């Protein structure tokens, strides 16, 4: 699920840039990759019975992090439009019989990927989780259960980036980085039994410091225990303030925070909804602005937040 909070703060935007050369480095468990060398790398991910609308979702940012490497070591933000990398090829493993697939990279794209996705840039010399989700779904409604085995290939995707040799230099395509995504555990998927009110949702925040309710609910064919948790890139040690991912005139010093009826929600923290049946149960979430480190500078604010459902 995608929740975008977009708003423009009523301040003047000032952005100062350092002159340096940029490249992309990535890391995953046991893997160091760079677009200076390119290559193909294997990543093993935990696959659980996670329900997300009619999709089973794996948040790949939990396993792969990337940075924009500056030769000068300056931790500056690239200017708007200087997006460093995108996904240009992605496909589901043919061994996943009974499934179709898609990825979410700011938008949903069906697999196999036809063309390139949107682009993303990062703060220099600071590793960030990639904003990529892999979704598996049954190819037809009412499909029987399917078992995925440990070590089974799930999907493959290729990152394409561009870099500059220095200030005032033209951008050039660098060597691609290809990731093979494997299951690290056995898991059985069962046919769909629950629905969320929306698989993709855009929430528009009013001017700072306004808040907005998130009208998200879930219901099931029969009573089942439901929990949910949030995923996404955060900026604070408590993992409660989601990073501003706006690429055009981004604000600084500001992120987005989600709250439930009991308080602020941290990522990867299971929140129980109890038994959910045929009557929709509202999650009762609210989106708001939150201060991060540094001075507040006006601009656009946008965050990509995933809501993952677990049912038993």
mmCIF file of C-alpha atoms in Angstrom:
data_model
loop_
_atom_site.group_PDB
_atom_site.id
_atom_site.type_symbol
_atom_site.label_atom_id
_atom_site.label_comp_id
_atom_site.label_asym_id
_atom_site.label_seq_id
_atom_site.Cartn_x
_atom_site.Cartn_y
_atom_site.Cartn_z
ATOM 1 C CA UNK A 1 0.000 0.000 0.000
ATOM 2 C CA UNK A 2 1.182 3.472 -0.804
ATOM 3 C CA UNK A 3 0.407 6.542 1.285
ATOM 4 C CA UNK A 4 1.726 9.831 0.011
ATOM 5 C CA UNK A 5 1.451 12.924 2.174
ATOM 6 C CA UNK A 6 1.990 15.926 -0.067
ATOM 7 C CA UNK A 7 1.994 19.552 1.019
ATOM 8 C CA UNK A 8 3.921 22.762 0.530
ATOM 9 C CA UNK A 9 5.133 24.644 3.592
ATOM 10 C CA UNK A 10 4.568 28.400 3.552
ATOM 11 C CA UNK A 11 8.251 29.332 3.755
ATOM 12 C CA UNK A 12 10.965 30.302 1.304
ATOM 13 C CA UNK A 13 13.013 27.442 -0.132
ATOM 14 C CA UNK A 14 16.775 27.788 -0.132
ATOM 15 C CA UNK A 15 19.044 24.978 -1.278
ATOM 16 C CA UNK A 16 22.828 25.096 -1.251
ATOM 17 C CA UNK A 17 24.805 22.489 -3.163
ATOM 18 C CA UNK A 18 28.363 21.360 -2.996
ATOM 19 C CA UNK A 19 30.377 20.485 -6.058
ATOM 20 C CA UNK A 20 31.380 16.844 -6.145
ATOM 21 C CA UNK A 21 31.154 13.660 -8.170
ATOM 22 C CA UNK A 22 28.459 11.095 -7.412
ATOM 23 C CA UNK A 23 28.061 7.340 -7.817
ATOM 24 C CA UNK A 24 25.795 4.688 -6.277
ATOM 25 C CA UNK A 25 26.901 2.078 -3.731
ATOM 26 C CA UNK A 26 24.554 -0.590 -2.359
ATOM 27 C CA UNK A 27 24.741 -3.138 0.419
ATOM 28 C CA UNK A 28 22.778 -6.224 1.440
ATOM 29 C CA UNK A 29 23.553 -9.068 3.878
ATOM 30 C CA UNK A 30 26.956 -10.346 2.749
ATOM 31 C CA UNK A 31 26.937 -8.130 -0.355
ATOM 32 C CA UNK A 32 28.697 -4.902 -1.363
ATOM 33 C CA UNK A 33 27.801 -3.553 -4.799
ATOM 34 C CA UNK A 34 28.700 -0.473 -6.823
ATOM 35 C CA UNK A 35 27.622 0.892 -10.167
ATOM 36 C CA UNK A 36 31.311 1.474 -10.862
ATOM 37 C CA UNK A 37 31.684 -2.311 -11.293
ATOM 38 C CA UNK A 38 28.112 -3.543 -11.761
ATOM 39 C CA UNK A 39 27.352 -7.245 -11.428
ATOM 40 C CA UNK A 40 24.717 -9.734 -10.270
ATOM 41 C CA UNK A 41 24.056 -10.397 -6.572
ATOM 42 C CA UNK A 42 21.833 -12.731 -4.542
ATOM 43 C CA UNK A 43 19.621 -11.605 -1.661
ATOM 44 C CA UNK A 44 17.679 -13.993 0.591
ATOM 45 C CA UNK A 45 14.471 -12.599 2.073
ATOM 46 C CA UNK A 46 12.047 -13.861 4.688
ATOM 47 C CA UNK A 47 8.696 -14.706 3.145
ATOM 48 C CA UNK A 48 5.811 -14.706 5.610
ATOM 49 C CA UNK A 49 2.046 -15.081 5.321
ATOM 50 C CA UNK A 50 1.685 -11.308 4.972
ATOM 51 C CA UNK A 51 -1.567 -10.083 3.477
ATOM 52 C CA UNK A 52 -1.778 -6.772 1.643
ATOM 53 C CA UNK A 53 -5.037 -6.395 -0.205
ATOM 54 C CA UNK A 54 -4.859 -9.142 -2.780
ATOM 55 C CA UNK A 55 -1.045 -9.077 -2.672
ATOM 56 C CA UNK A 56 1.587 -10.762 -0.508
ATOM 57 C CA UNK A 57 4.242 -8.064 -0.095
ATOM 58 C CA UNK A 58 7.982 -8.164 0.671
ATOM 59 C CA UNK A 59 9.587 -4.825 1.557
ATOM 60 C CA UNK A 60 13.010 -5.097 -0.102
ATOM 61 C CA UNK A 61 14.286 -1.989 1.684
ATOM 62 C CA UNK A 62 14.659 -4.190 4.776
ATOM 63 C CA UNK A 63 17.433 -6.044 2.912
ATOM 64 C CA UNK A 64 18.965 -3.609 0.399
ATOM 65 C CA UNK A 65 20.289 -0.128 1.208
ATOM 66 C CA UNK A 66 21.965 2.310 -1.176
ATOM 67 C CA UNK A 67 23.829 5.601 -0.991
ATOM 68 C CA UNK A 68 24.915 8.319 -3.361
ATOM 69 C CA UNK A 69 28.681 8.360 -2.930
ATOM 70 C CA UNK A 70 30.360 11.758 -3.075
ATOM 71 C CA UNK A 71 34.059 11.874 -3.868
ATOM 72 C CA UNK A 72 34.426 14.891 -1.582
ATOM 73 C CA UNK A 73 32.586 13.302 1.330
ATOM 74 C CA UNK A 74 30.024 16.104 1.531
ATOM 75 C CA UNK A 75 26.634 14.949 2.831
ATOM 76 C CA UNK A 76 24.597 17.244 0.605
ATOM 77 C CA UNK A 77 21.311 16.530 -1.119
ATOM 78 C CA UNK A 78 21.288 16.330 -4.902
ATOM 79 C CA UNK A 79 19.389 19.118 -6.677
ATOM 80 C CA UNK A 80 15.787 18.426 -7.741
ATOM 81 C CA UNK A 81 15.638 16.313 -10.901
ATOM 82 C CA UNK A 82 19.138 14.836 -10.432
ATOM 83 C CA UNK A 83 17.694 11.373 -9.824
ATOM 84 C CA UNK A 84 20.414 8.789 -9.536
ATOM 85 C CA UNK A 85 18.821 5.423 -10.164
ATOM 86 C CA UNK A 86 15.763 3.597 -11.411
ATOM 87 C CA UNK A 87 14.648 0.043 -12.109
ATOM 88 C CA UNK A 88 14.883 -0.808 -15.796
ATOM 89 C CA UNK A 89 14.261 -4.579 -15.791
ATOM 90 C CA UNK A 90 12.253 -6.747 -13.407
ATOM 91 C CA UNK A 91 10.633 -10.147 -13.759
ATOM 92 C CA UNK A 92 8.983 -12.811 -11.640
ATOM 93 C CA UNK A 93 10.591 -16.237 -11.477
ATOM 94 C CA UNK A 94 8.881 -18.732 -13.825
ATOM 95 C CA UNK A 95 9.065 -21.270 -10.976
ATOM 96 C CA UNK A 96 6.274 -19.399 -9.141
ATOM 97 C CA UNK A 97 3.452 -21.290 -10.798
ATOM 98 C CA UNK A 98 0.051 -19.851 -9.901
ATOM 99 C CA UNK A 99 1.365 -16.370 -9.129
ATOM 100 C CA UNK A 100 1.594 -13.082 -10.942
ATOM 101 C CA UNK A 101 3.838 -10.314 -9.647
ATOM 102 C CA UNK A 102 4.298 -6.572 -9.383
ATOM 103 C CA UNK A 103 6.666 -4.073 -7.791
ATOM 104 C CA UNK A 104 5.993 -0.787 -6.059
ATOM 105 C CA UNK A 105 8.527 1.964 -6.641
ATOM 106 C CA UNK A 106 6.421 5.080 -5.974
ATOM 107 C CA UNK A 107 3.892 3.480 -8.368
ATOM 108 C CA UNK A 108 2.770 -0.080 -9.035
ATOM 109 C CA UNK A 109 4.328 -1.822 -12.054
ATOM 110 C CA UNK A 110 3.259 -5.244 -13.307
ATOM 111 C CA UNK A 111 5.922 -7.898 -13.924
ATOM 112 C CA UNK A 112 7.606 -8.382 -16.266
ATOM 113 C CA UNK A 113 8.492 -4.694 -16.236
ATOM 114 C CA UNK A 114 7.948 -2.978 -19.578
ATOM 115 C CA UNK A 115 10.286 0.028 -19.674
ATOM 116 C CA UNK A 116 11.762 1.901 -16.712
ATOM 117 C CA UNK A 117 10.294 3.043 -13.419
ATOM 118 C CA UNK A 118 10.421 6.439 -11.782
ATOM 119 C CA UNK A 119 13.798 7.505 -10.365
ATOM 120 C CA UNK A 120 15.093 8.034 -6.834
ATOM 121 C CA UNK A 121 17.996 10.016 -5.395
ATOM 122 C CA UNK A 122 19.672 9.728 -1.995
ATOM 123 C CA UNK A 123 21.565 11.865 0.457
ATOM 124 C CA UNK A 124 25.276 11.417 -0.141
ATOM 125 C CA UNK A 125 27.441 9.100 1.957
ATOM 126 C CA UNK A 126 24.455 7.841 3.945
ATOM 127 C CA UNK A 127 22.873 4.441 3.306
ATOM 128 C CA UNK A 128 19.079 4.478 2.927
ATOM 129 C CA UNK A 129 16.600 1.659 2.429
ATOM 130 C CA UNK A 130 15.503 1.389 -1.172
ATOM 131 C CA UNK A 131 11.824 2.290 -1.621
ATOM 132 C CA UNK A 132 10.945 -0.965 -3.346
ATOM 133 C CA UNK A 133 8.281 -3.572 -2.600
ATOM 134 C CA UNK A 134 7.856 -6.942 -4.318
ATOM 135 C CA UNK A 135 4.254 -8.175 -4.424
ATOM 136 C CA UNK A 136 3.074 -11.702 -5.194
ATOM 137 C CA UNK A 137 -0.559 -12.438 -5.945
ATOM 138 C CA UNK A 138 -2.611 -15.371 -7.120
ATOM 139 C CA UNK A 139 -3.046 -15.288 -10.873
ATOM 140 C CA UNK A 140 -6.759 -16.144 -10.568
ATOM 141 C CA UNK A 141 -9.301 -15.757 -7.761
ATOM 142 C CA UNK A 142 -9.871 -18.904 -5.746
ATOM 143 C CA UNK A 143 -6.518 -20.441 -6.705
ATOM 144 C CA UNK A 144 -5.425 -23.292 -4.419
ATOM 145 C CA UNK A 145 -2.661 -22.922 -1.872
ATOM 146 C CA UNK A 146 0.895 -22.651 -3.192
ATOM 147 C CA UNK A 147 4.111 -23.547 -1.360
ATOM 148 C CA UNK A 148 7.327 -21.560 -1.822
ATOM 149 C CA UNK A 149 10.474 -23.423 -0.776
ATOM 150 C CA UNK A 150 13.623 -22.066 0.864
ATOM 151 C CA UNK A 151 16.207 -21.228 -1.799
ATOM 152 C CA UNK A 152 13.579 -20.744 -4.500
ATOM 153 C CA UNK A 153 14.082 -17.780 -6.835
ATOM 154 C CA UNK A 154 11.265 -15.250 -6.467
ATOM 155 C CA UNK A 155 12.209 -12.395 -8.787
ATOM 156 C CA UNK A 156 15.049 -10.551 -10.502
ATOM 157 C CA UNK A 157 15.431 -6.816 -10.986
ATOM 158 C CA UNK A 158 18.130 -4.541 -12.398
ATOM 159 C CA UNK A 159 19.057 -1.079 -11.129
ATOM 160 C CA UNK A 160 20.306 1.463 -13.657
ATOM 161 C CA UNK A 161 22.009 4.597 -12.397
ATOM 162 C CA UNK A 162 23.827 7.601 -13.759
ATOM 163 C CA UNK A 163 26.739 9.609 -12.394
ATOM 164 C CA UNK A 164 28.765 12.717 -13.128
ATOM 165 C CA UNK A 165 32.533 13.023 -13.208
ATOM 166 C CA UNK A 166 32.370 16.387 -11.492
ATOM 167 C CA UNK A 167 30.677 19.794 -11.429
ATOM 168 C CA UNK A 168 29.245 20.954 -14.754
ATOM 169 C CA UNK A 169 29.860 17.490 -16.243
ATOM 170 C CA UNK A 170 27.221 15.619 -18.212
ATOM 171 C CA UNK A 171 25.573 12.568 -16.649
ATOM 172 C CA UNK A 172 26.493 9.151 -18.011
ATOM 173 C CA UNK A 173 24.892 5.748 -17.538
ATOM 174 C CA UNK A 174 26.912 3.522 -15.214
ATOM 175 C CA UNK A 175 27.134 -0.272 -15.024
ATOM 176 C CA UNK A 176 23.855 -1.960 -13.985
ATOM 177 C CA UNK A 177 23.402 -3.817 -10.689
ATOM 178 C CA UNK A 178 21.185 -6.922 -10.890
ATOM 179 C CA UNK A 179 19.564 -8.482 -7.799
ATOM 180 C CA UNK A 180 18.269 -12.061 -7.624
ATOM 181 C CA UNK A 181 15.690 -12.321 -4.823
ATOM 182 C CA UNK A 182 15.476 -15.763 -3.157
ATOM 183 C CA UNK A 183 13.217 -17.090 -0.394
ATOM 184 C CA UNK A 184 15.139 -17.946 2.776
ATOM 185 C CA UNK A 185 12.316 -20.056 4.244
ATOM 186 C CA UNK A 186 9.437 -22.347 3.319
ATOM 187 C CA UNK A 187 5.977 -20.789 3.334
ATOM 188 C CA UNK A 188 2.499 -21.757 2.171
ATOM 189 C CA UNK A 189 0.178 -19.166 0.650
ATOM 190 C CA UNK A 190 -3.571 -19.604 0.860
ATOM 191 C CA UNK A 191 -6.350 -18.116 -1.196
ATOM 192 C CA UNK A 192 -7.539 -14.610 -0.413
ATOM 193 C CA UNK A 193 -9.793 -14.249 2.657
ATOM 194 C CA UNK A 194 -9.514 -10.557 3.618
ATOM 195 C CA UNK A 195 -9.810 -7.238 1.804
ATOM 196 C CA UNK A 196 -8.565 -3.747 2.577
ATOM 197 C CA UNK A 197 -10.581 -0.696 1.575
ATOM 198 C CA UNK A 198 -7.794 0.527 -0.723
ATOM 199 C CA UNK A 199 -4.575 -0.994 -2.050
ATOM 200 C CA UNK A 200 -3.121 2.394 -2.968
ATOM 201 C CA UNK A 201 -4.007 5.579 -1.162
ATOM 202 C CA UNK A 202 -2.837 9.178 -1.461
ATOM 203 C CA UNK A 203 -3.322 11.325 1.632
ATOM 204 C CA UNK A 204 -2.966 15.094 1.203
ATOM 205 C CA UNK A 205 -1.907 16.973 4.309
ATOM 206 C CA UNK A 206 -3.059 20.560 4.863
ATOM 207 C CA UNK A 207 -0.506 23.311 5.448
ATOM 208 C CA UNK A 208 1.918 22.814 8.333
ATOM 209 C CA UNK A 209 1.167 21.876 11.105
ATOM 210 C CA UNK A 210 -2.095 20.282 9.953
ATOM 211 C CA UNK A 211 -3.112 16.623 10.209
ATOM 212 C CA UNK A 212 -5.209 14.276 8.066
ATOM 213 C CA UNK A 213 -7.170 11.125 8.861
ATOM 214 C CA UNK A 214 -6.340 7.963 6.897
ATOM 215 C CA UNK A 215 -9.591 6.181 5.920
ATOM 216 C CA UNK A 216 -8.183 2.647 5.796
ATOM 217 C CA UNK A 217 -10.168 -0.393 6.917
ATOM 218 C CA UNK A 218 -10.069 -4.177 6.561
ATOM 219 C CA UNK A 219 -12.689 -6.938 6.592
ATOM 220 C CA UNK A 220 -12.520 -10.717 6.167
ATOM 221 C CA UNK A 221 -14.733 -13.526 4.875
ATOM 222 C CA UNK A 222 -14.651 -15.088 8.340
ATOM 223 C CA UNK A 223 -13.386 -13.984 11.753
ATOM 224 C CA UNK A 224 -9.593 -13.981 11.940
ATOM 225 C CA UNK A 225 -6.989 -12.314 14.179
ATOM 226 C CA UNK A 226 -5.457 -9.385 12.291
ATOM 227 C CA UNK A 227 -2.375 -7.316 13.096
ATOM 228 C CA UNK A 228 -0.632 -4.679 11.021
ATOM 229 C CA UNK A 229 2.710 -2.884 10.965
ATOM 230 C CA UNK A 230 4.262 -0.009 9.038
ATOM 231 C CA UNK A 231 7.279 -0.078 6.734
ATOM 232 C CA UNK A 232 9.291 2.715 5.160
ATOM 233 C CA UNK A 233 12.450 4.772 5.533
ATOM 234 C CA UNK A 234 12.643 6.719 8.803
ATOM 235 C CA UNK A 235 14.999 9.436 10.030
ATOM 236 C CA UNK A 236 14.931 9.036 13.822
ATOM 237 C CA UNK A 237 16.241 6.386 16.221
ATOM 238 C CA UNK A 238 12.697 5.551 17.349
ATOM 239 C CA UNK A 239 11.705 4.775 13.729
ATOM 240 C CA UNK A 240 8.596 6.957 13.896
ATOM 241 C CA UNK A 241 9.360 9.837 11.480
ATOM 242 C CA UNK A 242 9.225 8.886 7.801
ATOM 243 C CA UNK A 243 11.728 10.494 5.448
ATOM 244 C CA UNK A 244 10.739 13.187 3.010
ATOM 245 C CA UNK A 245 11.168 11.559 -0.427
ATOM 246 C CA UNK A 246 9.942 14.504 -2.516
ATOM 247 C CA UNK A 247 12.267 14.986 -5.498
ATOM 248 C CA UNK A 248 11.014 18.410 -6.634
ATOM 249 C CA UNK A 249 11.831 21.288 -4.251
ATOM 250 C CA UNK A 250 11.950 19.102 -1.128
ATOM 251 C CA UNK A 251 11.506 20.683 2.289
ATOM 252 C CA UNK A 252 14.170 20.007 4.928
ATOM 253 C CA UNK A 253 13.818 19.493 8.649
ATOM 254 C CA UNK A 254 10.368 17.932 8.184
ATOM 255 C CA UNK A 255 9.074 14.369 7.879
ATOM 256 C CA UNK A 256 5.763 12.545 8.222
ATOM 257 C CA UNK A 257 4.449 10.668 11.254
ATOM 258 C CA UNK A 258 1.506 8.265 11.606
ATOM 259 C CA UNK A 259 -0.465 7.830 14.826
ATOM 260 C CA UNK A 260 -3.116 5.372 15.981
ATOM 261 C CA UNK A 261 -5.679 5.819 18.724
ATOM 262 C CA UNK A 262 -3.008 4.831 21.263
ATOM 263 C CA UNK A 263 -0.159 7.054 20.048
ATOM 264 C CA UNK A 264 2.645 7.432 17.506
ATOM 265 C CA UNK A 265 3.383 4.300 15.440
ATOM 266 C CA UNK A 266 6.941 3.000 14.949
ATOM 267 C CA UNK A 267 7.891 0.861 11.951
ATOM 268 C CA UNK A 268 7.942 -2.944 12.245
ATOM 269 C CA UNK A 269 5.859 -2.811 15.434
ATOM 270 C CA UNK A 270 2.861 -5.150 15.270
ATOM 271 C CA UNK A 271 -0.444 -3.525 16.248
ATOM 272 C CA UNK A 272 -3.317 -5.919 16.910
ATOM 273 C CA UNK A 273 -6.799 -5.224 15.563
ATOM 274 C CA UNK A 274 -8.191 -8.322 17.280
ATOM 275 C CA UNK A 275 -10.795 -10.474 15.567
ATOM 276 C CA UNK A 276 -11.878 -9.048 12.217
ATOM 277 C CA UNK A 277 -14.944 -10.417 10.456
ATOM 278 C CA UNK A 278 -17.293 -9.304 7.707
ATOM 279 C CA UNK A 279 -17.781 -5.823 9.205
ATOM 280 C CA UNK A 280 -14.967 -3.421 8.222
ATOM 281 C CA UNK A 281 -12.580 -2.452 11.026
ATOM 282 C CA UNK A 282 -10.991 0.988 10.686
ATOM 283 C CA UNK A 283 -7.295 1.272 11.581
ATOM 284 C CA UNK A 284 -7.879 4.722 13.068
ATOM 285 C CA UNK A 285 -4.638 6.228 11.744
ATOM 286 C CA UNK A 286 -3.783 9.914 11.389
ATOM 287 C CA UNK A 287 -0.942 11.502 9.361
ATOM 288 C CA UNK A 288 0.902 14.589 10.583
ATOM 289 C CA UNK A 289 4.114 16.530 10.075
ATOM 290 C CA UNK A 290 7.072 15.883 12.389
ATOM 291 C CA UNK A 291 10.289 17.835 12.923
ATOM 292 C CA UNK A 292 13.585 16.167 12.066
ATOM 293 C CA UNK A 293 17.150 17.351 12.558
ATOM 294 C CA UNK A 294 18.238 20.652 11.091
ATOM 295 C CA UNK A 295 16.564 23.891 10.189
ATOM 296 C CA UNK A 296 13.113 23.831 8.615
ATOM 297 C CA UNK A 297 13.273 25.009 5.006
ATOM 298 C CA UNK A 298 10.117 25.261 2.917
ATOM 299 C CA UNK A 299 9.314 22.885 0.127
ATOM 300 C CA UNK A 300 7.355 19.776 -0.798
ATOM 301 C CA UNK A 301 6.834 16.915 1.651
ATOM 302 C CA UNK A 302 6.095 13.376 0.498
ATOM 303 C CA UNK A 303 6.572 9.983 2.158
ATOM 304 C CA UNK A 304 6.036 6.417 0.950
ATOM 305 C CA UNK A 305 4.639 4.258 3.759
ATOM 306 C CA UNK A 306 3.618 0.605 3.570
ATOM 307 C CA UNK A 307 0.935 -0.950 5.776
ATOM 308 C CA UNK A 308 1.443 -4.700 6.101
ATOM 309 C CA UNK A 309 -1.274 -7.011 7.449
ATOM 310 C CA UNK A 310 -0.623 -10.281 9.269
ATOM 311 C CA UNK A 311 -3.439 -12.723 9.869
ATOM 312 C CA UNK A 312 -3.642 -16.011 11.785
#
